[in-house]
């Protein structure tokens, strides 16, 4: 009897059981946990990308080693060790987050018509995707973090002035950066409600994040452009978390976290607005 009831509940739109939807936040916790457990079973697949990450970092270690010819030399305020660790941390975030999965899923659901089914489920579609994405990077990111620490310890040395006491603030900054990136990638993907393919816009966004703030810190660019970069997601997604890891200061931490909170709130507001207008468009056009 209980099995029949649970099955009927699932068929009525409660795929995780009615009890999971008692509290507004609990449904997303259940989704996160289910995706996390699923990814833990295939954690070995993540190791496939380790070689690419190592190759990329090895090239940058040699590149910056050549540019820093004089011991103790500073480039844009960074020592050789800080610059290499900066790149390792930003690439760790890039490889460990795999935010492209968010763009593929949202664009695929809209273009394939699956969104008409998912938007009637007992959860908000955008939060559902974010919960799934968080479950995915919760497995990938720690694995890449351990790889980055191992490579850095062997080939570069410790981060100058690194403080374990500041690690919780650094971790919070990384989590907020990942979430902000996913929110803005979802905003771009939601444009598929109006255009056939949002991939070109995703490409532009990814390359902007990759070149400015990931491969090179903001300080490497002309002084006149630096304030402009700080007004974009670049400052909060990759640059901010990596900057705190290689050159932590309480003042910089407060500044970056405040910027992240503002960007997260603005990004979520934009995401909900675009999604609501897209859903309304579907209803007006008959689904």
XYZ file of C-alpha atoms in Angstrom:
287
model
C 0.000 0.000 0.000
C 2.775 2.424 0.929
C 4.622 1.650 -2.287
C 1.526 2.333 -4.348
C 0.967 5.596 -2.502
C 4.588 6.709 -3.025
C 4.352 5.833 -6.702
C 1.136 7.769 -7.105
C 2.719 10.743 -5.324
C 5.636 10.680 -7.731
C 3.290 10.522 -10.690
C 1.486 13.583 -9.378
C 4.652 15.652 -9.561
C 6.640 14.656 -6.468
C 9.574 12.629 -7.850
C 11.387 12.626 -4.487
C 8.343 11.849 -2.314
C 5.845 14.267 -0.772
C 7.797 14.577 2.494
C 10.689 16.187 0.631
C 8.497 19.178 -0.227
C 7.272 20.064 3.256
C 9.626 23.039 3.548
C 10.459 25.452 0.693
C 14.199 24.795 0.946
C 14.008 21.069 1.668
C 13.106 20.063 -1.872
C 16.335 21.590 -3.194
C 18.344 19.915 -0.431
C 16.946 16.559 -1.510
C 17.784 17.285 -5.153
C 21.302 18.357 -4.185
C 21.849 15.240 -2.096
C 20.601 12.876 -4.805
C 22.857 14.446 -7.448
C 25.798 14.441 -5.024
C 25.411 10.721 -4.314
C 25.069 9.979 -8.013
C 28.272 11.875 -8.848
C 30.182 10.220 -6.012
C 29.586 6.883 -7.717
C 31.327 8.163 -10.842
C 33.992 10.290 -9.187
C 36.718 8.390 -11.043
C 35.467 9.926 -14.297
C 36.582 13.328 -13.038
C 40.188 12.130 -13.049
C 40.057 12.036 -16.856
C 40.425 15.818 -16.894
C 43.418 15.824 -14.553
C 45.900 15.418 -17.409
C 44.498 18.465 -19.225
C 44.640 20.515 -16.041
C 48.223 19.409 -15.290
C 49.357 20.196 -18.848
C 47.809 23.632 -18.706
C 49.372 24.451 -15.332
C 52.772 23.039 -16.352
C 52.870 25.400 -19.348
C 52.033 28.389 -17.164
C 54.644 27.410 -14.577
C 57.299 27.431 -17.298
C 55.950 30.655 -18.800
C 55.965 32.613 -15.557
C 59.275 31.054 -14.578
C 60.754 32.553 -17.743
C 59.147 35.969 -17.193
C 60.305 36.160 -13.564
C 64.033 36.093 -14.239
C 65.058 37.893 -11.059
C 64.303 36.292 -7.649
C 61.861 38.433 -5.684
C 60.757 40.331 -8.795
C 57.208 41.699 -8.836
C 54.913 41.852 -11.855
C 51.700 43.813 -11.289
C 52.322 43.428 -7.548
C 52.591 39.613 -7.668
C 55.619 37.489 -6.912
C 56.364 34.466 -9.095
C 54.832 32.105 -6.529
C 51.712 34.244 -6.138
C 51.195 34.532 -9.885
C 51.487 30.776 -10.471
C 49.229 29.959 -7.524
C 46.734 32.544 -8.810
C 46.524 30.752 -12.162
C 46.297 27.346 -10.470
C 43.403 28.523 -8.303
C 41.433 30.147 -11.121
C 41.922 27.108 -13.341
C 40.946 24.877 -10.419
C 37.664 26.796 -10.222
C 37.236 26.633 -14.003
C 37.917 22.894 -14.333
C 36.299 21.928 -11.030
C 33.032 23.754 -11.568
C 32.190 22.698 -15.138
C 29.609 25.468 -15.361
C 29.036 24.649 -19.026
C 26.686 21.885 -17.856
C 24.257 24.559 -16.642
C 24.180 26.220 -20.049
C 23.740 22.905 -21.875
C 20.921 21.734 -19.615
C 18.890 24.958 -19.676
C 19.331 25.535 -23.416
C 18.540 21.892 -24.148
C 15.383 21.928 -22.011
C 14.070 25.058 -23.703
C 14.941 24.125 -27.268
C 13.788 20.521 -26.816
C 10.496 21.486 -25.204
C 11.189 19.687 -21.933
C 10.788 23.009 -20.107
C 6.992 22.752 -20.591
C 7.038 19.684 -18.347
C 9.651 20.846 -15.840
C 8.135 24.262 -15.142
C 5.000 22.588 -13.770
C 6.899 20.545 -11.200
C 6.627 21.484 -7.474
C 9.878 23.449 -7.524
C 11.249 26.508 -9.272
C 13.064 25.374 -12.393
C 16.058 27.702 -12.037
C 16.642 26.721 -8.398
C 16.300 23.078 -9.403
C 19.124 23.499 -11.942
C 21.281 25.346 -9.395
C 20.750 22.579 -6.822
C 21.801 19.940 -9.370
C 24.833 21.981 -10.400
C 25.910 22.418 -6.778
C 25.738 18.661 -6.293
C 27.992 18.199 -9.321
C 30.745 20.624 -8.357
C 30.669 19.436 -4.743
C 32.414 16.312 -6.058
C 34.566 17.795 -8.821
C 35.951 20.870 -7.079
C 37.529 19.153 -4.015
C 39.264 16.680 -6.318
C 40.766 19.445 -8.437
C 41.648 21.377 -5.278
C 43.690 18.443 -3.988
C 45.404 18.119 -7.365
C 46.229 21.848 -7.418
C 47.678 21.741 -3.904
C 49.792 18.705 -4.793
C 51.148 20.320 -7.971
C 51.814 23.611 -6.223
C 53.574 22.014 -3.250
C 55.893 20.007 -5.502
C 56.585 22.423 -8.357
C 56.112 25.899 -6.895
C 56.260 25.904 -3.112
C 53.837 27.235 -0.491
C 51.741 30.343 -1.016
C 53.615 33.258 0.574
C 51.827 34.415 3.730
C 48.993 31.903 3.436
C 46.811 31.819 6.568
C 44.783 28.750 7.529
C 42.623 30.948 9.760
C 41.326 32.726 6.657
C 40.448 29.472 4.878
C 36.689 29.589 5.739
C 36.397 33.071 4.215
C 38.277 31.897 1.130
C 36.018 28.856 0.778
C 32.892 31.021 1.116
C 34.235 33.338 -1.567
C 34.832 30.407 -3.919
C 31.305 29.026 -3.363
C 29.722 32.425 -3.994
C 31.830 32.847 -7.130
C 30.696 29.482 -8.501
C 27.051 30.312 -7.787
C 27.283 33.749 -9.400
C 28.841 32.243 -12.512
C 26.089 29.627 -12.765
C 23.369 32.250 -12.298
C 24.705 34.470 -15.084
C 25.250 31.511 -17.422
C 21.644 30.538 -16.764
C 20.521 34.078 -17.572
C 22.260 33.793 -20.943
C 20.778 30.336 -21.591
C 17.274 31.558 -20.745
C 17.503 33.818 -23.787
C 16.696 30.648 -25.723
C 13.048 31.457 -24.985
C 13.367 34.175 -27.656
C 16.331 33.188 -29.838
C 17.023 29.806 -31.384
C 20.523 29.344 -29.962
C 22.230 31.261 -27.142
C 25.568 29.477 -27.659
C 27.334 32.517 -29.241
C 26.490 34.613 -26.186
C 27.737 31.833 -23.908
C 30.989 31.746 -25.874
C 31.497 35.487 -25.468
C 30.775 35.334 -21.731
C 33.111 32.359 -21.179
C 35.996 33.914 -23.114
C 35.624 37.179 -21.202
C 35.810 35.331 -17.877
C 38.657 33.109 -19.101
C 40.970 35.821 -20.417
C 40.216 38.582 -17.920
C 40.454 37.308 -14.374
C 41.275 33.633 -14.980
C 44.460 33.435 -17.021
C 45.605 36.891 -15.913
C 44.682 38.904 -12.807
C 42.957 42.248 -13.219
C 46.141 44.101 -12.206
C 47.816 42.927 -15.436
C 45.544 45.129 -17.542
C 45.737 48.926 -18.099
C 44.899 50.979 -15.031
C 42.064 52.706 -16.863
C 40.286 49.397 -17.482
C 40.663 47.950 -14.000
C 37.739 49.889 -12.410
C 35.561 48.755 -15.326
C 36.488 45.101 -14.786
C 35.590 45.426 -11.113
C 32.036 46.331 -12.144
C 31.603 43.060 -14.060
C 31.114 39.434 -12.927
C 34.846 38.903 -13.610
C 35.672 40.489 -10.269
C 33.444 38.114 -8.310
C 33.717 34.817 -10.214
C 37.428 34.031 -10.532
C 39.569 37.032 -9.655
C 38.119 37.627 -6.191
C 38.427 34.075 -4.827
C 41.928 33.581 -6.271
C 43.093 36.979 -5.024
C 42.088 36.125 -1.455
C 43.914 32.792 -1.635
C 47.240 34.224 -2.828
C 47.132 37.627 -1.118
C 44.598 37.644 1.707
C 43.710 40.778 3.635
C 40.622 41.452 5.797
C 39.835 44.637 3.889
C 40.006 42.905 0.509
C 37.927 40.028 1.857
C 35.113 42.347 2.960
C 35.247 44.208 -0.356
C 35.044 41.042 -2.465
C 32.354 39.374 -0.351
C 30.236 42.540 -0.451
C 30.579 42.680 -4.241
C 29.635 39.003 -4.472
C 26.500 39.449 -2.360
C 25.416 42.374 -4.540
C 26.101 40.492 -7.764
C 24.369 37.353 -6.522
C 21.248 39.310 -5.562
C 21.226 41.198 -8.869
C 21.911 38.033 -10.865
C 19.137 36.074 -9.138
C 16.709 38.934 -9.678
C 17.590 39.030 -13.383
C 17.358 35.240 -13.626
C 13.888 35.111 -12.066
C 12.719 38.005 -14.270
C 13.917 36.445 -17.531
C 12.482 33.058 -16.556
C 9.095 34.549 -15.612
C 8.871 36.416 -18.922
C 9.929 33.299 -20.816
C 7.292 31.147 -19.108
C 4.669 33.810 -19.779
C 5.670 33.740 -23.442
C 5.128 29.969 -23.514
C 1.678 30.292 -21.948
C 0.670 33.042 -24.365
C 1.795 30.935 -27.336
C 0.028 27.847 -26.047
C 2.996 26.033 -24.424
